[in-house]
Coordinates of C-alpha atoms and ligand atoms in Angstrom, one line a residue:
M1 CA 89.5 97.9 74.3
R2 CA 90.9 97.9 77.9
R3 CA 92.6 101.1 78.4
H4 CA 93.8 102.6 81.9
F5 CA 94.0 106.4 82.0
G6 CA 94.8 107.1 85.6
D7 CA 98.5 108.4 87.2
P8 CA 100.1 105.0 86.2
D9 CA 102.8 106.0 89.2
E10 CA 100.0 105.8 92.1
I11 CA 100.6 102.5 93.0
P12 CA 98.3 101.2 95.9
V13 CA 100.0 100.3 99.3
K14 CA 100.2 96.6 99.3
P15 CA 101.3 94.1 101.9
F16 CA 102.5 90.7 101.4
E17 CA 100.8 89.0 98.5
R18 CA 101.2 85.3 97.8
G19 CA 100.5 85.5 94.2
L20 CA 102.8 88.2 93.7
F21 CA 105.4 86.6 95.6
L22 CA 104.7 83.4 93.7
R23 CA 105.2 85.1 90.7
L24 CA 108.4 86.3 92.0
M25 CA 109.8 82.8 92.4
G26 CA 108.8 82.2 89.1
Y27 CA 112.0 84.1 88.2
V28 CA 114.1 82.3 90.1
K29 CA 112.8 78.8 89.2
P30 CA 115.6 78.1 86.8
F31 CA 118.0 78.4 88.9
R32 CA 116.6 76.1 91.4
K33 CA 119.5 73.8 91.3
S34 CA 121.8 76.4 92.2
L35 CA 119.8 77.5 95.0
F36 CA 119.5 74.1 96.4
I37 CA 123.2 73.8 96.6
A38 CA 123.3 77.3 98.2
G39 CA 120.8 75.7 100.6
V40 CA 122.4 72.7 101.6
F41 CA 125.7 75.1 102.3
M42 CA 123.5 77.2 104.0
L43 CA 122.2 74.3 106.3
V44 CA 125.5 73.5 107.2
S45 CA 126.3 76.8 108.0
S46 CA 123.5 77.3 110.4
L47 CA 124.2 74.1 112.1
T48 CA 127.9 74.8 112.8
D49 CA 126.7 77.8 114.0
L50 CA 124.4 76.4 116.5
A51 CA 127.0 73.7 117.8
G52 CA 129.5 76.7 119.2
P53 CA 127.4 77.1 122.6
L54 CA 127.3 73.1 122.8
V55 CA 130.5 73.1 122.6
L56 CA 131.3 75.7 125.3
R57 CA 128.6 73.8 127.3
Y58 CA 131.2 70.6 127.0
A59 CA 134.2 72.7 128.0
I60 CA 132.8 73.9 130.9
D61 CA 131.5 71.0 132.5
S62 CA 133.7 68.2 131.2
Y63 CA 137.0 69.7 131.0
I64 CA 137.4 73.1 132.8
I65 CA 135.5 72.1 136.0
P66 CA 137.2 68.7 136.4
R67 CA 140.8 70.6 135.5
N68 CA 141.2 68.3 132.3
I69 CA 143.7 70.6 130.5
L70 CA 144.9 68.4 127.9
G71 CA 141.1 67.2 126.8
L72 CA 140.2 70.9 126.8
W73 CA 142.9 71.2 124.0
Q74 CA 140.9 68.5 122.1
I75 CA 137.5 70.5 122.5
I76 CA 139.5 73.5 121.3
F77 CA 140.4 71.4 118.3
V78 CA 137.2 70.4 117.5
Y79 CA 135.6 74.0 118.2
C80 CA 138.4 75.3 115.5
L81 CA 137.3 72.5 112.9
I82 CA 133.3 73.7 113.6
L83 CA 134.6 77.4 113.0
V84 CA 136.5 76.2 109.8
I85 CA 133.3 74.5 108.5
N86 CA 131.2 77.4 109.2
W87 CA 133.6 79.7 107.4
V88 CA 133.9 77.8 104.0
S89 CA 130.1 76.9 104.0
T90 CA 129.1 80.5 104.7
Y91 CA 131.0 81.5 101.9
Y92 CA 129.9 79.3 99.5
N93 CA 126.1 80.1 100.6
T94 CA 126.5 83.8 100.1
Y95 CA 128.4 83.3 96.6
L96 CA 125.7 80.8 95.3
A97 CA 122.5 83.2 96.4
T98 CA 124.4 85.8 95.1
L99 CA 124.7 84.6 92.1
T100 CA 121.6 83.3 91.3
G101 CA 120.0 86.4 92.6
Q102 CA 122.2 88.2 90.2
K103 CA 121.1 86.0 87.3
A104 CA 117.4 86.2 87.9
M105 CA 118.0 90.0 88.1
F106 CA 119.5 89.9 84.7
A107 CA 116.9 87.7 83.1
L108 CA 114.1 90.3 84.6
R109 CA 116.1 93.2 83.1
Q110 CA 116.2 91.8 80.0
K111 CA 112.3 90.6 79.9
L112 CA 111.5 94.2 81.0
F113 CA 113.4 96.1 78.2
E114 CA 112.0 93.6 75.4
H115 CA 108.7 94.2 76.7
L116 CA 109.2 98.2 76.6
Q117 CA 110.4 98.1 73.1
V118 CA 107.1 96.8 71.9
L119 CA 104.8 99.0 74.2
S120 CA 102.6 101.6 72.3
F121 CA 103.2 105.0 72.1
R122 CA 100.3 105.6 74.6
F123 CA 102.1 104.0 77.5
F124 CA 105.1 106.4 77.2
D125 CA 103.1 109.4 76.7
R126 CA 101.7 109.1 80.1
R127 CA 105.0 108.5 81.8
K128 CA 108.1 110.0 82.3
A129 CA 111.2 108.6 81.0
G130 CA 112.9 109.1 84.5
K131 CA 109.9 107.4 86.3
I132 CA 110.6 104.4 83.6
M133 CA 114.2 104.0 84.3
S134 CA 113.9 104.1 88.0
R135 CA 111.9 100.8 87.6
F136 CA 115.3 99.7 85.7
T137 CA 117.4 100.7 88.8
N138 CA 115.6 101.1 91.9
D139 CA 112.8 98.7 91.8
I140 CA 115.1 96.1 90.2
S141 CA 117.7 96.4 93.0
A142 CA 115.1 96.2 95.7
L143 CA 114.4 92.9 93.8
N144 CA 117.9 91.9 93.7
Q145 CA 118.3 92.5 97.6
F146 CA 115.7 90.3 98.5
L147 CA 116.4 87.7 96.0
T148 CA 120.0 87.6 96.9
S149 CA 119.9 87.5 100.8
G150 CA 116.4 87.7 101.3
I151 CA 115.0 84.2 100.5
L152 CA 117.8 82.1 102.0
D153 CA 118.0 84.2 105.1
V154 CA 114.9 83.7 106.1
V155 CA 115.4 79.7 105.9
S156 CA 118.5 80.1 107.7
D157 CA 116.8 82.2 110.4
L158 CA 114.1 79.9 110.9
I159 CA 116.6 76.9 111.2
V160 CA 118.6 79.0 113.6
L161 CA 115.5 80.2 115.6
C162 CA 113.9 76.6 116.0
G163 CA 117.3 75.0 116.5
T164 CA 117.9 77.5 119.4
I165 CA 114.6 76.8 121.0
L166 CA 114.4 73.0 120.6
L167 CA 118.3 72.8 122.0
M168 CA 117.4 75.4 125.2
L169 CA 114.3 73.2 125.9
S170 CA 116.2 70.1 125.9
M171 CA 118.8 71.4 128.0
N172 CA 116.3 73.0 130.6
W173 CA 112.8 73.6 129.7
K174 CA 112.3 75.8 132.9
L175 CA 114.9 77.8 132.2
A176 CA 113.8 78.1 128.4
L177 CA 110.3 79.0 129.1
V178 CA 111.5 81.9 131.5
T179 CA 113.6 83.0 128.6
F180 CA 110.8 83.0 126.0
T181 CA 108.8 85.3 127.6
T182 CA 110.5 88.4 126.5
L183 CA 109.4 87.0 123.0
P184 CA 106.1 88.0 122.7
F185 CA 108.0 92.1 123.3
V186 CA 110.1 91.3 120.5
A187 CA 107.1 90.4 118.2
L188 CA 105.7 93.4 119.3
T189 CA 108.0 96.0 118.7
A190 CA 108.9 94.0 115.3
A191 CA 105.5 94.3 114.4
G192 CA 104.6 97.7 115.8
M193 CA 107.3 99.3 113.7
R194 CA 107.0 97.3 110.9
S195 CA 104.5 99.2 108.9
K196 CA 105.6 102.1 110.0
V197 CA 109.4 101.1 108.4
Q198 CA 107.6 100.0 105.4
A199 CA 106.0 103.1 104.5
A200 CA 109.2 105.4 104.9
Y201 CA 110.8 102.6 102.6
R202 CA 108.2 103.0 100.1
D203 CA 108.3 106.7 100.3
T204 CA 111.7 106.9 99.9
R205 CA 111.9 104.8 96.8
N206 CA 109.0 107.0 95.1
T207 CA 111.0 110.1 96.2
I208 CA 114.6 108.8 94.5
A209 CA 112.1 107.9 91.3
D210 CA 111.2 111.8 91.3
V211 CA 114.9 112.8 91.7
N212 CA 115.5 110.4 89.0
S213 CA 113.0 111.7 86.5
S214 CA 113.4 115.4 87.4
L215 CA 117.2 114.8 86.6
Q216 CA 116.7 113.1 83.1
E217 CA 114.2 115.9 82.0
N218 CA 116.7 118.6 83.1
I219 CA 119.4 116.8 81.2
S220 CA 117.5 116.3 78.1
G221 CA 116.4 119.9 78.2
V222 CA 119.3 121.9 79.5
R223 CA 119.3 123.9 76.3
V224 CA 116.0 125.0 76.8
V225 CA 117.0 125.3 80.6
Q226 CA 119.9 127.7 79.9
A227 CA 118.0 129.2 77.0
F228 CA 115.8 131.1 79.2
S229 CA 117.8 131.2 81.9
R230 CA 115.7 128.7 83.9
E231 CA 118.6 127.4 86.1
K232 CA 117.8 129.4 89.4
V233 CA 114.3 128.3 89.2
N234 CA 115.0 124.7 88.1
M235 CA 117.4 124.7 91.2
A236 CA 114.7 125.4 93.4
G237 CA 112.3 122.7 92.2
F238 CA 115.0 120.0 92.2
E239 CA 116.0 121.2 95.7
Q240 CA 112.4 120.5 96.7
I241 CA 112.5 117.0 95.1
N242 CA 115.9 116.2 96.4
R243 CA 114.9 117.2 99.9
R244 CA 111.8 115.1 100.0
N245 CA 114.0 112.4 99.2
F246 CA 116.6 113.5 102.1
Q247 CA 113.7 113.7 104.6
A248 CA 112.2 110.1 103.6
N249 CA 115.7 108.7 104.0
V250 CA 116.0 110.5 107.3
K251 CA 112.8 109.4 108.7
A252 CA 113.4 105.6 107.3
A253 CA 116.8 105.6 108.8
T254 CA 115.5 107.2 112.2
L255 CA 112.9 104.4 112.2
L256 CA 115.3 101.9 111.7
A257 CA 117.8 103.3 114.2
L258 CA 114.9 103.2 117.0
F259 CA 113.8 99.7 116.2
M260 CA 117.2 98.2 116.2
P261 CA 118.2 99.1 119.7
M262 CA 114.9 97.8 121.0
V263 CA 115.3 94.5 119.7
D264 CA 119.2 94.9 121.7
I265 CA 117.6 96.1 125.1
L266 CA 115.1 93.2 124.6
S267 CA 118.1 90.8 124.3
V268 CA 119.8 92.2 127.1
L269 CA 116.9 92.1 129.3
G270 CA 117.0 88.3 128.2
S271 CA 120.4 87.6 129.2
I272 CA 119.7 89.3 132.1
L273 CA 116.7 86.7 132.9
V274 CA 118.9 84.0 132.0
I275 CA 121.6 85.0 134.6
W276 CA 119.0 85.6 137.4
Y277 CA 117.1 82.6 137.0
G278 CA 119.9 80.2 135.7
A279 CA 122.4 81.2 138.4
R280 CA 119.6 80.3 140.8
L281 CA 119.0 76.8 139.0
V282 CA 123.3 76.6 139.3
V283 CA 122.8 77.1 142.9
A284 CA 119.9 74.3 143.5
H285 CA 122.3 72.2 141.3
Q286 CA 119.5 72.0 138.7
I287 CA 121.6 72.7 135.7
T288 CA 125.3 72.6 135.5
V289 CA 127.4 76.0 134.9
G290 CA 128.2 74.8 131.3
I291 CA 124.5 74.8 130.5
L292 CA 123.8 78.5 132.0
A293 CA 126.9 79.4 129.5
A294 CA 125.3 77.4 127.0
F295 CA 122.0 79.5 127.5
L296 CA 123.8 82.8 127.3
G297 CA 125.2 81.8 124.2
Y298 CA 121.9 80.7 122.9
V299 CA 119.9 83.9 123.9
T300 CA 122.1 86.0 121.8
R301 CA 121.7 83.9 118.9
F302 CA 117.8 83.6 119.6
Y303 CA 117.2 87.4 119.1
S304 CA 119.3 88.4 116.4
P305 CA 117.1 85.7 113.8
V306 CA 114.0 87.5 115.2
R307 CA 115.5 90.8 114.4
D308 CA 116.8 89.6 111.0
L309 CA 113.4 88.1 110.4
S310 CA 111.3 91.4 110.8
Q311 CA 114.5 93.2 108.8
V312 CA 113.9 90.3 105.9
W313 CA 109.9 91.6 106.2
G314 CA 111.5 94.6 105.2
S315 CA 113.5 93.9 102.3
L316 CA 110.0 91.5 101.1
Q317 CA 107.9 94.5 101.2
A318 CA 110.1 96.6 99.2
A319 CA 110.2 93.5 97.0
M320 CA 106.6 93.5 96.8
A321 CA 106.3 97.0 96.2
A322 CA 108.9 96.8 93.5
S323 CA 107.7 93.7 91.9
E324 CA 104.3 95.3 91.5
R325 CA 105.5 98.1 89.5
V326 CA 108.1 96.0 87.7
F327 CA 104.9 93.6 86.8
E328 CA 102.9 96.6 85.9
I329 CA 105.0 97.2 83.2
L330 CA 105.6 93.5 81.9
D331 CA 101.7 93.1 82.4
T332 CA 100.9 96.2 80.5
P333 CA 99.9 94.8 76.7
P334 CA 100.9 96.3 74.1
E335 CA 97.7 98.3 72.6
I336 CA 98.9 98.1 68.8
L337 CA 99.1 94.3 68.4
E338 CA 99.8 92.1 65.4
S339 CA 96.5 90.6 64.0
L340 CA 96.6 86.9 64.2
D341 CA 96.3 86.3 60.7
A342 CA 98.0 89.1 59.8
V343 CA 98.3 90.1 55.7
E344 CA 101.8 90.1 54.2
L345 CA 101.9 92.8 51.2
T346 CA 103.9 91.2 48.5
E347 CA 103.4 94.3 45.9
V348 CA 102.4 97.9 47.4
R349 CA 100.9 100.4 45.5
G350 CA 100.2 102.9 47.7
E351 CA 96.6 103.7 48.0
V352 CA 95.5 105.0 51.2
E353 CA 91.8 105.4 52.8
F354 CA 90.7 107.0 56.1
R355 CA 86.9 106.3 56.4
E356 CA 84.9 108.1 59.1
V357 CA 88.2 107.9 61.4
T358 CA 87.6 109.0 65.0
F359 CA 90.6 109.4 67.7
S360 CA 91.6 110.5 70.8
Y361 CA 94.5 110.0 73.0
D362 CA 92.8 110.2 76.5
G363 CA 89.8 108.2 75.7
E364 CA 87.7 111.8 76.2
S365 CA 88.0 114.6 74.0
P366 CA 88.2 113.5 70.5
V367 CA 91.3 114.8 68.5
L368 CA 90.1 113.8 65.2
D369 CA 86.2 113.5 64.3
R370 CA 85.2 111.3 61.6
V371 CA 88.1 112.1 59.1
S372 CA 87.8 110.7 55.9
L373 CA 90.4 111.0 53.0
H374 CA 91.9 109.0 49.8
A375 CA 95.1 109.0 48.2
R376 CA 95.9 107.7 44.8
P377 CA 99.2 105.7 44.6
G378 CA 102.0 107.9 44.0
E379 CA 99.7 111.2 45.2
K380 CA 101.1 114.2 47.2
I381 CA 99.1 115.3 50.0
A382 CA 100.1 118.2 52.4
L383 CA 98.0 118.4 55.4
V384 CA 98.1 122.2 56.7
G385 CA 96.0 123.7 59.8
P386 CA 96.2 126.0 62.7
T387 CA 98.7 124.5 65.4
G388 CA 96.9 121.5 67.2
A389 CA 94.5 120.9 64.4
G390 CA 95.2 117.1 64.3
K391 CA 97.7 116.8 61.5
T392 CA 100.6 114.7 63.5
S393 CA 97.5 112.9 65.1
I394 CA 96.6 111.8 61.3
I395 CA 99.9 110.5 60.3
N396 CA 100.8 108.8 64.0
L397 CA 97.4 106.8 62.6
L398 CA 98.7 105.9 59.3
A399 CA 101.7 105.0 60.8
R400 CA 100.0 102.8 63.2
F401 CA 101.2 104.2 66.4
Y402 CA 98.0 104.4 67.8
D403 CA 94.8 102.6 66.7
A404 CA 92.0 104.6 65.8
D405 CA 88.9 104.5 68.0
A406 CA 86.2 104.3 65.0
G407 CA 86.3 104.0 61.6
S408 CA 88.9 102.5 59.1
I409 CA 92.3 103.0 57.6
T410 CA 93.2 101.0 54.6
L411 CA 96.5 100.4 52.5
D412 CA 95.6 99.0 49.3
G413 CA 92.5 98.1 50.4
T414 CA 93.6 96.3 53.4
E415 CA 92.9 97.6 57.1
I416 CA 96.2 98.6 58.5
S417 CA 95.6 97.0 61.6
R418 CA 95.3 93.6 59.7
L419 CA 99.0 94.1 58.3
S420 CA 101.5 92.1 59.5
F421 CA 103.8 94.7 61.3
K422 CA 106.7 93.8 58.8
S423 CA 104.5 94.7 55.8
L424 CA 103.1 98.0 57.3
R425 CA 106.8 98.8 58.4
A426 CA 107.9 98.1 54.9
A427 CA 105.3 100.1 53.2
V428 CA 105.1 103.3 55.4
G429 CA 108.3 105.3 56.1
V430 CA 108.3 108.4 58.3
V431 CA 110.6 110.8 58.7
L432 CA 109.7 113.1 61.7
Q433 CA 110.2 116.6 62.5
D434 CA 112.9 116.2 65.1
T435 CA 115.0 113.6 63.7
F436 CA 116.7 111.1 66.5
I437 CA 120.3 110.2 65.5
F438 CA 121.5 107.4 67.7
A439 CA 125.0 106.7 69.1
G440 CA 126.7 105.2 66.3
T441 CA 128.6 106.0 63.3
V442 CA 126.9 107.5 60.4
R443 CA 126.5 104.5 58.3
E444 CA 124.7 102.8 61.3
N445 CA 122.4 105.3 61.4
I446 CA 121.5 105.2 57.8
V447 CA 121.1 101.8 58.1
F448 CA 118.9 101.7 60.7
G449 CA 115.7 100.5 59.1
C450 CA 117.7 97.8 57.0
P451 CA 120.6 96.4 58.9
A452 CA 121.4 94.2 55.8
A453 CA 122.2 97.1 53.5
G454 CA 125.6 96.9 52.1
V455 CA 128.4 99.7 52.0
E456 CA 127.6 100.7 47.9
A457 CA 123.8 101.1 49.1
V458 CA 124.5 103.4 52.1
E459 CA 126.6 105.8 49.8
R460 CA 124.1 105.6 46.7
V461 CA 121.2 106.8 49.0
A462 CA 123.9 109.3 50.6
R463 CA 124.6 110.7 47.2
L464 CA 121.1 110.8 45.9
T465 CA 119.9 112.7 49.0
G466 CA 122.9 115.1 49.1
A467 CA 124.1 113.7 52.4
H468 CA 127.7 112.5 51.0
E469 CA 128.8 115.6 50.6
F470 CA 129.0 116.4 54.4
I471 CA 129.5 112.9 55.2
S472 CA 132.7 112.5 53.3
R473 CA 134.2 115.7 55.1
L474 CA 133.4 114.1 58.5
P475 CA 137.1 112.9 60.1
K476 CA 136.1 109.0 59.4
G477 CA 133.5 109.6 57.1
Y478 CA 130.4 107.3 56.9
E479 CA 132.2 105.5 60.2
T480 CA 132.4 108.8 62.1
Q481 CA 130.5 108.4 65.8
V482 CA 127.9 110.9 65.9
M483 CA 126.6 111.2 69.4
E484 CA 123.2 110.8 71.2
R485 CA 120.4 113.0 69.8
G486 CA 122.9 114.3 67.0
V487 CA 124.5 116.7 69.3
K488 CA 127.3 117.3 66.6
L489 CA 125.4 117.0 63.4
S490 CA 123.5 120.4 62.4
A491 CA 119.8 120.1 62.3
G492 CA 120.1 120.6 58.7
Q493 CA 122.5 117.5 58.5
R494 CA 120.5 115.7 60.6
Q495 CA 117.6 116.0 58.2
L496 CA 119.5 114.4 55.0
L497 CA 120.7 111.7 57.3
A498 CA 116.8 111.0 57.9
C499 CA 115.8 111.5 54.4
A500 CA 118.8 108.8 53.4
R501 CA 117.8 106.7 56.0
A502 CA 114.3 106.7 54.5
L503 CA 115.5 106.6 51.2
L504 CA 117.3 103.5 51.7
A505 CA 113.9 101.6 53.3
D506 CA 112.4 102.5 50.3
P507 CA 108.8 102.6 51.5
R508 CA 105.7 103.0 49.0
I509 CA 103.8 105.4 51.4
L510 CA 106.1 108.3 53.0
I511 CA 105.2 110.5 55.6
L512 CA 106.7 113.8 56.4
D513 CA 106.8 116.1 59.3
E514 CA 108.6 119.1 58.2
A515 CA 110.3 121.0 60.7
T516 CA 109.3 124.9 60.7
S517 CA 112.6 126.8 60.7
S518 CA 115.2 124.5 62.4
V519 CA 117.5 125.3 59.3
D520 CA 119.0 128.0 57.4
V521 CA 118.5 129.1 53.7
S522 CA 121.1 126.9 52.2
S523 CA 120.7 123.8 54.0
E524 CA 117.0 124.4 53.6
Q525 CA 117.6 124.1 49.7
A526 CA 119.5 121.2 50.5
V527 CA 117.0 119.4 52.4
Q528 CA 114.2 120.6 50.1
R529 CA 116.2 118.9 47.0
A530 CA 116.9 115.8 49.5
L531 CA 113.2 115.6 50.1
E532 CA 111.9 115.8 46.2
V533 CA 114.2 112.8 45.4
L534 CA 112.8 110.7 48.3
M535 CA 109.0 111.8 47.6
E536 CA 109.6 110.8 43.8
G537 CA 107.2 108.2 43.0
R538 CA 105.9 107.5 46.0
T539 CA 102.5 108.3 48.1
C540 CA 103.3 111.2 50.6
F541 CA 101.7 112.9 53.2
T542 CA 103.6 115.9 54.6
V543 CA 102.5 117.7 57.4
A544 CA 103.6 121.0 55.4
H545 CA 105.3 124.4 56.7
R546 CA 107.1 124.9 53.5
L547 CA 105.1 127.1 51.0
S548 CA 106.7 125.4 48.5
T549 CA 105.9 121.9 49.6
V550 CA 102.2 123.3 50.0
R551 CA 102.3 124.8 46.3
N552 CA 103.6 121.7 44.7
A553 CA 101.1 119.0 46.2
D554 CA 98.8 117.3 44.0
R555 CA 96.4 118.0 46.7
I556 CA 96.0 120.0 49.9
L557 CA 93.8 119.0 53.5
V558 CA 92.9 121.9 55.4
I559 CA 92.6 120.5 58.9
A560 CA 90.8 122.4 61.9
E561 CA 90.0 121.3 64.9
G562 CA 90.1 117.5 64.2
K563 CA 88.0 118.0 60.8
I564 CA 89.1 118.1 57.1
V565 CA 87.6 121.3 56.3
E566 CA 88.9 122.3 52.9
E567 CA 90.8 120.1 50.1
G568 CA 91.9 121.0 46.6
P569 CA 94.9 121.8 44.8
H570 CA 96.5 125.2 45.6
R571 CA 95.0 127.4 43.2
E572 CA 91.5 126.3 44.0
L573 CA 91.7 126.8 47.8
M574 CA 93.1 130.2 47.5
A575 CA 90.5 130.9 45.1
R576 CA 87.9 130.1 47.7
K577 CA 89.4 132.7 49.8
E578 CA 88.5 130.7 53.2
L579 CA 90.8 129.0 55.8
Y580 CA 93.7 128.0 53.6
F581 CA 93.5 131.5 51.9
R582 CA 94.2 133.1 55.4
L583 CA 96.8 130.7 56.5
Y584 CA 98.6 131.1 53.3
L585 CA 98.6 134.7 53.7
N586 CA 99.6 134.8 57.3
Q587 CA 102.4 132.5 56.2
L588 CA 103.6 135.0 53.6
K589 CA 103.5 137.5 55.9
E590 CA 105.9 135.9 58.2
L591 CA 108.4 135.4 55.6
D592 CA 108.7 139.1 55.0
Ligands
M5T1 C1 95.9 117.2 67.8 C2 96.4 116.4 71.4 C3 97.3 118.2 71.2 C4 96.2 118.7 70.4 C5 95.7 117.7 69.3 C6 100.9 114.6 69.3 C7 99.8 114.5 70.6 C8 98.5 115.5 70.4 N1 97.8 115.5 71.5 C9 97.6 114.8 72.3 O1 96.9 115.0 73.3 N2 98.6 113.7 72.6 C10 99.7 113.6 71.6 O2 100.6 113.0 71.5 O3 96.1 116.4 69.9 O4 97.2 117.5 68.3 P1 98.5 117.1 66.8 O5 97.8 116.2 65.9 O6 99.7 117.0 67.4 O7 98.5 118.6 66.2 P2 98.8 119.4 64.9 O8 99.9 118.3 64.2 O9 98.0 119.6 64.0 O10 99.9 120.6 65.5 P3 101.1 121.2 65.2 O11 101.2 122.3 66.2 O12 102.3 119.9 64.9 O13 101.1 121.8 64.0 O14 95.3 119.0 70.8 O15 96.8 118.9 72.2
MG2 MG1 102.2 118.3 64.4

């Protein structure tokens, strides 16, 4: 099995990489037609751009110097025409390029989301939600910037650059060569600054990812923060993270601000060279005044592509780093895979067997050590044990949120890893400690697992679990909107909803991770009743905290340090007076 356990956000510095680039281009490929049309407009726009100084040359040499004012009007008309063509083609070029880039980004974001949904728990264990979100926002926007303007700009800059060089050479090669002497300086400055600017930009992206993740954490944890008056400490922590981002941005901006005028200064030097040497050529009658003017026009056009190209290089670097992060997610294979010859279970009896199951989250320290257990169909099994013993881990494996490292887990005699996802999910239902309520209506939250369920079915399970009562008191009943994470519902109400949700799904095997003390006594009784209805006739694994659940269980498994240390019904275990006995007495003491 291939697993990575390193820090997933540590991405090595990587300059331009052909494979990465080609792969990125793969996302643009479906839009090559509109990209081609954009390219044609760009070509027209670049060529009309190049025509400017040439027109100026003819205006001076053929009309202004011979004092032909009438002809001058004609050339002004031609020039205006060229300008109009330039505007129109620039408009379509920009519009189509942007559209294409946005379409490619849309597809990529969609794909990223799709993949994120199937990734395994282990992937999310090692990552902060904020960092993942930053891949969707910052990294995708870096890619967008590059795809939208980057690619076409490179081509257009190259055309303008080559065109300018050729036109200059054709007009007067000596003057052209003199002008070109500044080129190595521009190239050197660009190369010298490039790596620094890149590093600075990478810093800005890393630090904004930190800002996002800290923000995300503080928003989801705001209740805990306020309950423990951690506001000041958190503020200081956030200030540090925020400041790092601020400093990274300032540094990047400073470098860029240094770099831009350097090229401008070189371009002014270029113009001075042209005037100095060109004027001598004019005096020596080797070139006309028009040519000198055209040269001056081209000198400025000559440096801006160089400067832009080095900028594009920066955005290419950003895109490389961003695509690497995005592809890293896309390339993470889901660890939990559906078997190729997946078995469909038609009639589930609900028999579960663990044989010598060993498991660890990090690949090093085992959390479960050769656990073996057998549950008959319909048996109620309670898992108890000290905190951190491995109870949740056992049910995580049974639900196949993780795969065991060794040993086998079977359902009705079939390895759960060979079951189709559909069969497994239909057979095994999970009611978690902290019920997640999604933004949407109450009804939507109940039908979560089986969207096809009708109104009557929803109401039936709600009545059975006792949730109907509070739901019908809500302003819009089943159509009431509940907020993310169920802020408006009480803990007990959330659990009733979770029970109704599970009852509707009707799994043969039920996994319950009981909440310790989140509800008061009266709703405790309501939840207890709902659970009894839900557990009826199913094989149940309950991570038990309620004494009643433990006492009513057919069998209790006592887990300690990743092993089953005691096993049997309540009376038997009490009689042994070992770990279970002590745990039970402790629990009773707490209730007093
Ligand atoms: C058993 C570790 C945990 C503990 C051991 C869920 C989870 C657990 N662990 C991880 O490293 N990553 C995880 O995602 O595994 O933990 P558990 O199975 O959650 O214990 P429990 O359910 O018996 O404890 P509790 O407190 O819920 O009663 O060492 O660090
Ligand atoms: Mg637990």
